[in-house]
Coordinates of C-alpha atoms and ligand atoms in Angstrom, one line a residue:
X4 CA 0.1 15.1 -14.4
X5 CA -1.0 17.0 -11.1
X6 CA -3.2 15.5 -9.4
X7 CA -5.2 16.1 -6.0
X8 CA -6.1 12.7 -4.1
X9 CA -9.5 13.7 -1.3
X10 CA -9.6 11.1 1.6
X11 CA -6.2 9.6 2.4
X12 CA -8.0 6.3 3.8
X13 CA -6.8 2.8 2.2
X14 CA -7.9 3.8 -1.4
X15 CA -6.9 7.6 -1.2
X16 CA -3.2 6.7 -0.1
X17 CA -2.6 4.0 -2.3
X18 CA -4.7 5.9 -5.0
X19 CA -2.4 8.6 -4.9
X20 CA 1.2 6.9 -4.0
X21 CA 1.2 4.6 -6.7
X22 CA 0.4 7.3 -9.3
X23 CA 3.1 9.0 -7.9
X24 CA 5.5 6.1 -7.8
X25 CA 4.9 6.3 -11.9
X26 CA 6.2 10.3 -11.9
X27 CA 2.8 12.2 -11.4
X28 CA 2.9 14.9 -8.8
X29 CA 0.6 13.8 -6.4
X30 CA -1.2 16.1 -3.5
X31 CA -3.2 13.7 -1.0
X32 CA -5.8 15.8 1.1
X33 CA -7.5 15.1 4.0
X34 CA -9.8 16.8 6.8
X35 CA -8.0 14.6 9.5
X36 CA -4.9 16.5 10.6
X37 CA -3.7 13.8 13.0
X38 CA -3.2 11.8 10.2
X39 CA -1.9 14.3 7.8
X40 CA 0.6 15.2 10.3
X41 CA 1.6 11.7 10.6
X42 CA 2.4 10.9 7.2
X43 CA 3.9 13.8 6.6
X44 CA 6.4 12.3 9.5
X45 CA 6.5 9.1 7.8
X46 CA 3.9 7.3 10.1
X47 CA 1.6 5.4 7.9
X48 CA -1.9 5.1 9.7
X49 CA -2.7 1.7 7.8
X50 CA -1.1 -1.4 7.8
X51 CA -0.5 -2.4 3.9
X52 CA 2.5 -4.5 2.7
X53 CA 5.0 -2.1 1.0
X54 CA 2.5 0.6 1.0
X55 CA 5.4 2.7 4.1
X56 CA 8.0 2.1 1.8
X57 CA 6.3 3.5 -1.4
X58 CA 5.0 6.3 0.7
X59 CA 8.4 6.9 1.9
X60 CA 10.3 7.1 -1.2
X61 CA 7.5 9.4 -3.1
X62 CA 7.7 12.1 -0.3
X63 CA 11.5 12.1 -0.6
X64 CA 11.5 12.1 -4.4
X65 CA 9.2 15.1 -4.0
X66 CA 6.5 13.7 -6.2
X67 CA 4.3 12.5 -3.2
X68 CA 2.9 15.6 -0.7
X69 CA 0.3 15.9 2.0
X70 CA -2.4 18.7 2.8
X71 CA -5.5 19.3 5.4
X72 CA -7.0 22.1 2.5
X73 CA -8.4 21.4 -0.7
X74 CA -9.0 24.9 -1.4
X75 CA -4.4 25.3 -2.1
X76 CA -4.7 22.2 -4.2
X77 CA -7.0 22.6 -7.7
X78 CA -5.2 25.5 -9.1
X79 CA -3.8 23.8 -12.2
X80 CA -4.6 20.3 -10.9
X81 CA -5.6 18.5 -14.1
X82 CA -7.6 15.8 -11.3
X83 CA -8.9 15.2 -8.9
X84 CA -9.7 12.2 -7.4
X85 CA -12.7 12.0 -5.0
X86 CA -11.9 9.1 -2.4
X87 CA -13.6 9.6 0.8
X88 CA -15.7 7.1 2.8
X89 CA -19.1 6.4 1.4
X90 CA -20.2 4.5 4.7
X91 CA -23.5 2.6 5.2
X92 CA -26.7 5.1 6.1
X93 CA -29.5 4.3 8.4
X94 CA -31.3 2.8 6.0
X95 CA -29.1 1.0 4.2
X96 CA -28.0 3.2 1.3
X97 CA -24.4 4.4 0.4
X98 CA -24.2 7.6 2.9
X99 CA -22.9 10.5 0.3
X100 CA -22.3 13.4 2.8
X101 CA -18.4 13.0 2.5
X102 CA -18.8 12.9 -1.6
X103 CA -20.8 15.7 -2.2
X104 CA -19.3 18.0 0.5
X105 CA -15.7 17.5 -1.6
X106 CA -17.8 18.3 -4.7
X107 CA -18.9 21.5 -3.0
X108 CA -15.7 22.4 -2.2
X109 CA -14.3 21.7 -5.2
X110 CA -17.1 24.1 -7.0
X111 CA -16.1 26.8 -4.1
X112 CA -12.8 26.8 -4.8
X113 CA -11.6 25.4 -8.7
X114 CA -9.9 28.3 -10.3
X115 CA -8.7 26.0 -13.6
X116 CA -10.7 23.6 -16.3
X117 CA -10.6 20.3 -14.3
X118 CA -11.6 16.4 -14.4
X119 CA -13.1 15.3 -11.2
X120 CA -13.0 11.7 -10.6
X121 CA -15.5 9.5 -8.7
X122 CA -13.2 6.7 -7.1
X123 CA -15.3 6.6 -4.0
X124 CA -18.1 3.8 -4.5
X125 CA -21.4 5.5 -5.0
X126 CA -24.6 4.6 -6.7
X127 CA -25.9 4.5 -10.2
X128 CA -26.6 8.5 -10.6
X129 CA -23.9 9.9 -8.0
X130 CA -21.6 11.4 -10.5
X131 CA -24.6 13.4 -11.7
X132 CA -25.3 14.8 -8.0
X133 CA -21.6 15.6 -7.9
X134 CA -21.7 17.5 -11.4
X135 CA -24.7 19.2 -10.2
X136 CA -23.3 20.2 -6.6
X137 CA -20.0 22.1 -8.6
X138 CA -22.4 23.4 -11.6
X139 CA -23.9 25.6 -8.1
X140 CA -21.4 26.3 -6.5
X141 CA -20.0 27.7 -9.5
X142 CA -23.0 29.2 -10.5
X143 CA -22.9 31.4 -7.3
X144 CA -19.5 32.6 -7.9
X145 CA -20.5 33.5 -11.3
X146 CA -17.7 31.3 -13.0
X147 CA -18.1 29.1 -16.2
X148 CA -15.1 26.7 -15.7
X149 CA -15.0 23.7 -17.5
X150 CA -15.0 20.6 -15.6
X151 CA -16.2 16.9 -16.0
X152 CA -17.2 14.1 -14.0
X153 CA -15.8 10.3 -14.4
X154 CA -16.6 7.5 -12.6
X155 CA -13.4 5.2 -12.2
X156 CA -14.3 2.6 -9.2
X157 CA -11.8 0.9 -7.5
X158 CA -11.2 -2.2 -7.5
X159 CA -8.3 -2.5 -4.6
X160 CA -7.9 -5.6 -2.4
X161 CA -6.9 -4.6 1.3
X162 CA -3.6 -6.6 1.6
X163 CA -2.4 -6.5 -1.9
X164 CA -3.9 -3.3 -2.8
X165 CA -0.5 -2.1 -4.1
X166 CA -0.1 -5.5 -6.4
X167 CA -3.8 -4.7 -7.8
X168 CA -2.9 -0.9 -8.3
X169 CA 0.0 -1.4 -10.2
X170 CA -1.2 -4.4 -12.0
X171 CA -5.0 -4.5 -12.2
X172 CA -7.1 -6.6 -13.7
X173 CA -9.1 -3.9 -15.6
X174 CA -9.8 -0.3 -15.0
X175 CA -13.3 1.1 -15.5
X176 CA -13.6 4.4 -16.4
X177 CA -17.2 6.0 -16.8
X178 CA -17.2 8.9 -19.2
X179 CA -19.0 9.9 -22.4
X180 CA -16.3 12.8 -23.1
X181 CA -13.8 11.1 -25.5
X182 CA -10.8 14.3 -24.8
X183 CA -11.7 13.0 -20.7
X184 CA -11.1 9.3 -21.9
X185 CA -8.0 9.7 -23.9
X186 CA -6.2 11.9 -20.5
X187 CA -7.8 8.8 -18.0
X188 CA -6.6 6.5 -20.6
X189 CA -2.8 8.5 -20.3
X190 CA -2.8 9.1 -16.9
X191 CA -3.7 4.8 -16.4
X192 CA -0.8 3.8 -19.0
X193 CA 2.1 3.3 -17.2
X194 CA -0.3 0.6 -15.6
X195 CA -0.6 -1.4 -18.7
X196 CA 2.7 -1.4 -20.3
X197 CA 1.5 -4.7 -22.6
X198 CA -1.8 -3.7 -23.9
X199 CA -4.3 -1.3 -22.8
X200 CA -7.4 -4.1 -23.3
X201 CA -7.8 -3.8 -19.7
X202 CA -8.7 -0.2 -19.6
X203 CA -12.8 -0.5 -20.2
X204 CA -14.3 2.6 -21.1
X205 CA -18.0 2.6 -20.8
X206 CA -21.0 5.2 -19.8
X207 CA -21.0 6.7 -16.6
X208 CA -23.8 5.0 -14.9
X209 CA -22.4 1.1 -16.3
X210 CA -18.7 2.3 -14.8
X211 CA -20.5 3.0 -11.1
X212 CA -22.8 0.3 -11.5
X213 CA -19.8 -2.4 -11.8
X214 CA -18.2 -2.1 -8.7
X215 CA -21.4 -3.3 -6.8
X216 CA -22.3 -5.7 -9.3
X217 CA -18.3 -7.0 -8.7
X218 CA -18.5 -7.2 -4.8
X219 CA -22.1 -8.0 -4.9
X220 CA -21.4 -11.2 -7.1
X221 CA -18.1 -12.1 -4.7
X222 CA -20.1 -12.1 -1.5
X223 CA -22.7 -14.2 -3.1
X224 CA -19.9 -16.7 -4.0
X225 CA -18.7 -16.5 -0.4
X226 CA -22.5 -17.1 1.2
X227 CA -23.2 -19.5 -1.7
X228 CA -20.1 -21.9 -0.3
X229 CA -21.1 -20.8 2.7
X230 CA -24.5 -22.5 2.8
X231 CA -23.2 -25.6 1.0
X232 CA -21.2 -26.2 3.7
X233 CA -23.7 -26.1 6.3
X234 CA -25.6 -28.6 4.1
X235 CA -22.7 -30.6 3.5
X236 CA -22.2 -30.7 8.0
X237 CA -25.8 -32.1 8.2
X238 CA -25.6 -35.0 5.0
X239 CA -22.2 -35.8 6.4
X240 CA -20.3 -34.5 2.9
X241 CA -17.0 -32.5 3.8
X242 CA -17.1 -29.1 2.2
X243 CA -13.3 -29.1 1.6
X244 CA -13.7 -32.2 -1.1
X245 CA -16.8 -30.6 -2.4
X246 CA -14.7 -27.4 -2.9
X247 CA -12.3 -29.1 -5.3
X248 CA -14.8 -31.2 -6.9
X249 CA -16.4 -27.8 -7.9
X250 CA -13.3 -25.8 -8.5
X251 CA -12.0 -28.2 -11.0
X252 CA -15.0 -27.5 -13.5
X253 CA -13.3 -24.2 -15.6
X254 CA -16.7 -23.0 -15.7
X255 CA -17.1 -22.2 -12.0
X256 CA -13.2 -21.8 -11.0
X257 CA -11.5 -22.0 -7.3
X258 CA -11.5 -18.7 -6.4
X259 CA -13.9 -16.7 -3.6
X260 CA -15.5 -20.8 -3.1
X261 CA -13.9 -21.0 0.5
X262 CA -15.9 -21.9 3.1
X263 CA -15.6 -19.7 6.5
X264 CA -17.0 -17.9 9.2
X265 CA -18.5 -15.2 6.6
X266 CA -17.6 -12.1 4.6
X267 CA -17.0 -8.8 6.7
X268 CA -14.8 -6.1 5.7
X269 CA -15.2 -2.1 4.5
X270 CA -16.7 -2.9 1.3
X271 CA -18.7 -6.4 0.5
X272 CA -21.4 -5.6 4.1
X273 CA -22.1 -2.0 2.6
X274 CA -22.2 -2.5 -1.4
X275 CA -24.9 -5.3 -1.1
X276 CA -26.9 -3.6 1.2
X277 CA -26.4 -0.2 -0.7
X278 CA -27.6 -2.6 -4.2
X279 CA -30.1 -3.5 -2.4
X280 CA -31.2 -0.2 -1.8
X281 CA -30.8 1.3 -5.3
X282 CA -33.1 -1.9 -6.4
X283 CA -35.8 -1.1 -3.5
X284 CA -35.8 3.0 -4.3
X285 CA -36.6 1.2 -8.1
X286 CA -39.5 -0.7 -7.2
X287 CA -37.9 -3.6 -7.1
X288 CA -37.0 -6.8 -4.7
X289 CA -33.2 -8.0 -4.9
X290 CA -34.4 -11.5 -3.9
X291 CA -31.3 -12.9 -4.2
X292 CA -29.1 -10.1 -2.3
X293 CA -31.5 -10.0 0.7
X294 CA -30.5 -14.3 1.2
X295 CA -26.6 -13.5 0.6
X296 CA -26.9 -11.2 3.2
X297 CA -29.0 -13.3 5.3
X298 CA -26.9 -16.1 4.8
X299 CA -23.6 -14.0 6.0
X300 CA -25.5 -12.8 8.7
X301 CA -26.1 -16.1 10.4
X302 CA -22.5 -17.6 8.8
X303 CA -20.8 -15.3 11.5
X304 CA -22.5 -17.5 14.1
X305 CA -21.5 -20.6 13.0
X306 CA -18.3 -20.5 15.1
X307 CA -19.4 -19.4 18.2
X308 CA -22.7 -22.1 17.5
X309 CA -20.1 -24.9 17.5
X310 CA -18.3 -24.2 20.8
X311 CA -21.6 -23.5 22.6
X312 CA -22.6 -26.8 21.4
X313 CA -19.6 -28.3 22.6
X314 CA -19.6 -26.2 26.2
X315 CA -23.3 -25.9 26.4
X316 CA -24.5 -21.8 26.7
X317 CA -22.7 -20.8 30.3
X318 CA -19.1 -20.1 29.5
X319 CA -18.1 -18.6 32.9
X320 CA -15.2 -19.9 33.5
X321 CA -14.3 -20.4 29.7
X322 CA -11.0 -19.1 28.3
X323 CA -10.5 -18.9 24.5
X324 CA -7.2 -18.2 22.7
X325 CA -8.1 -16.2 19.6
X326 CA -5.8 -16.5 16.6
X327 CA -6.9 -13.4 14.5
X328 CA -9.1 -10.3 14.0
X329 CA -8.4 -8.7 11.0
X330 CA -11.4 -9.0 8.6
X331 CA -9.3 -11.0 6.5
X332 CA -4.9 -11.4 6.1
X333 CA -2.9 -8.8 5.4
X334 CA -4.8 -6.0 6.4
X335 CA -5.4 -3.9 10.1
X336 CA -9.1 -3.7 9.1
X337 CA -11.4 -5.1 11.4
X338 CA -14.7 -3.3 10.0
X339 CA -17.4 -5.6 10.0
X340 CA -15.2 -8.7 11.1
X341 CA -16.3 -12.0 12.2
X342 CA -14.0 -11.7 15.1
X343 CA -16.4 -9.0 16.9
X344 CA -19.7 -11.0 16.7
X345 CA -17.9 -14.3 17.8
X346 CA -16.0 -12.2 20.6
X347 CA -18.9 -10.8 21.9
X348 CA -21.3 -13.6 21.6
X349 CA -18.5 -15.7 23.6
X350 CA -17.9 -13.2 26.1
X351 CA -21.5 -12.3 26.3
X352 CA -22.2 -15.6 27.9
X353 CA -19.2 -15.3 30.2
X354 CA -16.4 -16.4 29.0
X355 CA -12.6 -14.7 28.2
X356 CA -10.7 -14.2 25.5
X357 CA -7.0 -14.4 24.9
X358 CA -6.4 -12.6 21.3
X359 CA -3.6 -12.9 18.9
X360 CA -3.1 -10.9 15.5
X361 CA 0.2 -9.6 14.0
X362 CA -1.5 -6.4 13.1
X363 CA -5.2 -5.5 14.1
X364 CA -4.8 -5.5 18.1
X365 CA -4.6 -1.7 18.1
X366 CA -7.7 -1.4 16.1
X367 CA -9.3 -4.0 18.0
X368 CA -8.2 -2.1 21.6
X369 CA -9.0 1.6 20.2
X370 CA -12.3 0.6 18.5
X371 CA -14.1 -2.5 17.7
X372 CA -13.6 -4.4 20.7
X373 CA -13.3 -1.4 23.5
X374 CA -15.9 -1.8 25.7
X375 CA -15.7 -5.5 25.6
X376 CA -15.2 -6.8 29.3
X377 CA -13.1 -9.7 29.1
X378 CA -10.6 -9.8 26.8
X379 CA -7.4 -9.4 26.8
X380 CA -4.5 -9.4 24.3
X381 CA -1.3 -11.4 23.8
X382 CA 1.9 -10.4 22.1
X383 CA 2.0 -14.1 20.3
X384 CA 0.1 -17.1 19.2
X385 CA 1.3 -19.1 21.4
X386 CA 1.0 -17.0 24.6
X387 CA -2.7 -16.9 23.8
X388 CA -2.8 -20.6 24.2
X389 CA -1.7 -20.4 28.0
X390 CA -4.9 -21.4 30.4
X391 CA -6.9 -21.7 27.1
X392 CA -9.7 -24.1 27.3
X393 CA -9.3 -24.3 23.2
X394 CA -8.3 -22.3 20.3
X395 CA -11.0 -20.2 17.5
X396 CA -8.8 -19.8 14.5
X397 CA -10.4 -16.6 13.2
X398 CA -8.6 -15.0 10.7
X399 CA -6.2 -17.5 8.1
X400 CA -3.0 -15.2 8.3
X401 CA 0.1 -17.0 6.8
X402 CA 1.7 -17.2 10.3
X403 CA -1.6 -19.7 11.5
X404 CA -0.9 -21.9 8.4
X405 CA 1.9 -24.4 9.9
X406 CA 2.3 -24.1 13.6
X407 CA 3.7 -26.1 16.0
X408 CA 0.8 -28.2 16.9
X409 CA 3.2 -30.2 19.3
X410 CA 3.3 -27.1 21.2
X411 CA -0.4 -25.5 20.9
X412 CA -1.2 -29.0 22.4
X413 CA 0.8 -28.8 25.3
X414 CA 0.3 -25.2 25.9
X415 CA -3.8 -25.3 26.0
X416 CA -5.6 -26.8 28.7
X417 CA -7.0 -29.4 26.2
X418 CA -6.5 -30.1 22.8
X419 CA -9.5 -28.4 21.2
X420 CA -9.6 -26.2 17.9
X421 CA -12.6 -24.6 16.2
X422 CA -11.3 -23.5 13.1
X423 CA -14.1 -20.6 11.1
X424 CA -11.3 -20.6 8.0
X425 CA -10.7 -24.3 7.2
X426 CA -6.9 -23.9 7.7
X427 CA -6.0 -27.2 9.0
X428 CA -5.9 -31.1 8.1
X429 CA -8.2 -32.8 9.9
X430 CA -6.9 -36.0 9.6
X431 CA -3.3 -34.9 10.9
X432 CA -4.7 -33.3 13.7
X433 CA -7.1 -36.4 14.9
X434 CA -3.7 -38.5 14.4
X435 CA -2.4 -35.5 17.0
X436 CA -5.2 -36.0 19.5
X437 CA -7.1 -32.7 18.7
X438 CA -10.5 -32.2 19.0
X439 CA -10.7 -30.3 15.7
X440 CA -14.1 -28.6 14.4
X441 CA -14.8 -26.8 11.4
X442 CA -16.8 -25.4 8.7
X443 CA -18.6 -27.7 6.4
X444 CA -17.9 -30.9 8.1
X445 CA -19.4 -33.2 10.9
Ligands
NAD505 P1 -11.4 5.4 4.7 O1 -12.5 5.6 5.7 O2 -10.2 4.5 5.0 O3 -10.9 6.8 4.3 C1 -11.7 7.9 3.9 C2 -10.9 9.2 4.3 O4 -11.6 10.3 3.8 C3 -10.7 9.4 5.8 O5 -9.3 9.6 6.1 C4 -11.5 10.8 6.0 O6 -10.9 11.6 7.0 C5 -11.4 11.4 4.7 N1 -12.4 12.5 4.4 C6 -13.7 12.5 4.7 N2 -14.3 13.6 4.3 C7 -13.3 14.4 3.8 C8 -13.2 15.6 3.2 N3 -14.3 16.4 3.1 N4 -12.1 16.1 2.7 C9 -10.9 15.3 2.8 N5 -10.9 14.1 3.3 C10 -12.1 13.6 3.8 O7 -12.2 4.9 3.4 P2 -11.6 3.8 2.3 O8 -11.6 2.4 2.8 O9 -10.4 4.4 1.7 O10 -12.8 3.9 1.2 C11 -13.0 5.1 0.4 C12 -14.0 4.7 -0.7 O11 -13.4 3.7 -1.5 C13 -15.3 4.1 -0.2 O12 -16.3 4.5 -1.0 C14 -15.1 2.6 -0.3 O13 -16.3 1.9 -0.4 C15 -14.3 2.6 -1.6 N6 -13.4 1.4 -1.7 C16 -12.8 0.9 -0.6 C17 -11.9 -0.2 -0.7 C18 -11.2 -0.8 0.4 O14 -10.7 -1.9 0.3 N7 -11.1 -0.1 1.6 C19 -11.8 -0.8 -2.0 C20 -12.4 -0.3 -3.1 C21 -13.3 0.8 -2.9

C-alpha cells in the first residue's frame, strides 16, 4: 500500500518504518525540516533500539522516504496516518491544534478517495472533528472525494516500540465501514502471521476511548503500588516482599506493580489528565483519576524527601551523583521525568549534581534541565560518583543493575545510596557498609 505517515516523532517514525520494513511504500512527513533533513542523512533524532538500523535499510531499499509537504504526498496514497503531538492544553485537555491542522490540510489538498487514520491519541469524538474539518475544506474546493476516518490508537512502548510494532499485543481499529476494516485489517496482516484474534475491530468512539482507558488503568497500577509502599515504610512492611506476595495471585499479575519514584513520560501525565477532562466537560468527577494523579504528584518527591531527611533542608555544599534521567530505560525521553523534579528540588536548596545516563544527557542539556544552575554532566557512572556525598539512582537502565559496588564505595565520599527504582539488595549492600534507602521500606 502507499501510505503517508504526519509527525515523524517516536510513533510517526516507527509507525511508518516498520510498515515499510513489511513492503509498503512509506512517505513520513513532517513540518520540522531540521529533522527531515537529518533522517534523510541517516541521523535519527530519537534514541530507539534498532529503530537507525530499520530506518536505514528502508530508505536504501527505497520503500521508506521523507518529506516537509503533505500537499506532494496524498495523490494516490490509499492512507494516511495522522501522528502528530496531541500535547497537554492549559486546562488539562488533549491540545488538538496539530490534529486538526493535518486534517485541514489533508481536505486542502486530497486529490484521490482516501482512509485517514487517527493514530495520534485524541478524545472520544476527535475523529468526528477531523471528518468534519476535511468535509469543509472540501466543501470549499467544490470536491466530493470519498474519504473515511479510523481511529487506530497506538499502543507503542518507548524502548521496545519496535518489538510492540511488529508484534503487538492487539490492534484497535475504530471504524463502522466494513470495506475500511477489511484494507486496516490487510494493511495490519503481515503483523499477525498466526491468527488475526488480536486485530479488534470496534466503533469509532470505543477504539479512541481505549487508549486512555489502557494508560489510565497502568498509571493507576503504578500510583496504586506506589502508595502501598509508602504505607508499607510507616508499618515497617517491605514493599518488595509485598510485591511478590501480590504478584503471585494470577488474578492481579506482576506486571506495572513496581514501586518507584512515580510515572512520568509523553503519554501516562497527559491521557489521565486529558480523561479527566473528557469526564469533567461530561458532568462528571473522575474520583479516582484525580488521587492517581495526586498520588504521582507527591510520589516524585519521595526521593528527594528521603535525602532531605537524611541531610536536613540546606544542601549547600551537597554533591549528588545522579545515575539516570530518562523517564524510564531505553528511551532519550525525559518529558515529565522524575529526574527534573528531584534535580531541581535538590539543587533548589543548594546543592550539585553530578548526572549520568547512556542516552538522555543531550535532552537533559538542550531542554529539561537548561537553566538549571548546578549541574553538571559526566561521561560514566562511575565518574559521577567522584566528590559525591551519595548516589540517587533515578532511572533502572540495565547498566545500573550490577555494578561494582566495591568501587562506587570507594569512589563516593560516603557510602550512601537512595535508590527511587528499587534496583538493589538491601541486605547485600548493608553487608557492604552502604547506607542504602529506598521506596517502600524503613
Ligand atoms: P512527538 O512530539 O515525538 O512527534 C510529533 C511530530 O509531529 C513532531 O515531529 C512535529 O514536528 C510533527 N508535527 C506537528 N505538526 C505537524 C504538521 N502539521 N505536519 C507534519 N508534522 C507535524 O510525538 P509522539 O511522542 O510521536 O506522539 C504522537 C502522538 O502519539 C501523541 O498523540 C501521543 O500521545 C501518541 N502516542 C505516543 C506514544 C509514545 O510513546 N511517544 C505512544 C503511543 C501514543
Amino acid at each position: 500500500m502507499r501510505l503517508t505517515i504526519v509527525g515523524t516523532g517516536y510513533v510517526g517514525l516507527v509507525t511508518g518504518t516498520c510498515f515499510a520494513e513489511m513492503g509498503n511504500n512509506v512517505t513520513c512527513v513532517d513540518i520540522d525540516e531540521k529533522k527531515i533533513e537529518n533522517l534523510k542523512n541517516g541521523i535519527i533524532p530519537i534514541y530507539e533500539p534498532g529503530l537507525e538500523a530499520m530506518v536505514k535499510r528502508n530508505v536504501a531499499n527505497g520503500t521508506l522516504h521523507f518529506h516537509t509537504q503533505l500537499k506532494d504526498c496524498l495523490e494516490n496514497c490509499d492512507m494516511a496516518f495522522i501522528a502528530v503531538g496531541t500535547p497537554m492544553g492549559e486546562d488539562g485537555s488533549a491540545d488538538l491544534q496539530y490534529v486538526l491542522q493535518v486534517a485541514k490540510e489533508i481536505g486542502q489538498h486530497m486529490t484521490t478517495p482516501l482512509i485517514v487514520v487517527d493514530k495520534s491519541t485524541v478524545p472520544v469524538g476527535t475523529a468526528d472533528k477531523v471528518r468534519a474539518t476535511i468535509q469543509k475544506e472540501l466543501k470549499k474546493r467544490n470536491e466530493d472525494i470519498t474519504f473515511h476516518v479510523v481511529s487506530n490508537p497506538e499502543f507503542l512502548k518507548e524502548g521496545d516500540a519496535l518489538g510492540d510494532f511488529m508484534k503487538p499485543d492487539r490492534v484497535v481499529v475504530g471504524t463502522e465501514d466494513k470495506e475500511t476494516a477489511e484494507k486496516m485489517r490487510r494493511l495490519y496482516a503481515p503483523f499477525f502471521r498466526s491468527s488475526m484474534d488480536r486485530m479488534l475491530v470496534m466503533d469509532v468512539r470505543s477504539a479512541e476511548m481505549t487508549k486512555y482507558v489502557a494508560n489510565a488503568m497502568l498509571a493507576t497500577k503504578i500510583s496504586f503500588m506506589n502508595e502501598v509502599a509508602n504505607i508499607c515504610e510507616r508499618v515497617g512492611a517491605d514493599v518488595n516482599k509485598v510485591r511478590i506476595g501480590i504478584g503471585s495471585d494470577s488474578r492481579i499479575g506482576y506486571s506495572f506493580i513496581y514501586p518507584g519514584s512515580g510515572y512520568g513520560g509523553s503519554c501516562f501525565p497527559k491521557d489521565v489528565k486529558a480523561l479527566k477532562k473528557t469526564a469533567e466537560q461530561e458532568g462528571y468527577d473522575a474520583q479516582l483519576l484525580n488521587a492517581v494523579e495526586d498520588v504521582n504528584d507527591r510520589q516524585k518527591f519521595v526521593i528527594a524527601d528521603k535525602v532531605i531527611g537524611h541531610y536536613g533542608d540546606d544542601l549547600e555544599g551537597k554533591t549528588f551523583a545522579v545515575w539516570g534521567l530518562s523517564f524510564k530505560p531505553g528511551t532519550d525521553d525525559m518529558r515529565e521525568a522524575p529526574s527534573i523534579y528531584i534535580i531541581k528540588k535538590l539543587t533548589g536548596l543548594g546543592a550539585k549534581v553530578q548526572a549520568y545516563d547512556p542516552k538522555a544527557i543531550h535532552e537533559a542539556q538542550s531542554f529539561y534541565l537548561k537553566n538549571v544552575p548546578n549541574v553538571t554532566y559526566t561521561k560514566t557512572k562511575y565518574e559521577a560518583l567522584q566528590n559525591a556525598d551519595a548516589m540517587l539512582l533515578l532511572t533502572e537502565w540495565k547498566e545500573f543493575r550490577s555494578p561494582d559496588f566495591m568501587e562506587m564505595k570507594d569512589t563516593l565520599m560516603e557510602p550512601i545510596i537512595f535508590d527511587g527504582r528499587n534496583q538493589f539488595d538491601h541486605t547485600r549492600l548493608d553487608e557492604l557498609g552502604f547506607t542504602y534507602y529506598q521506596i517502600g521500606k524503613k
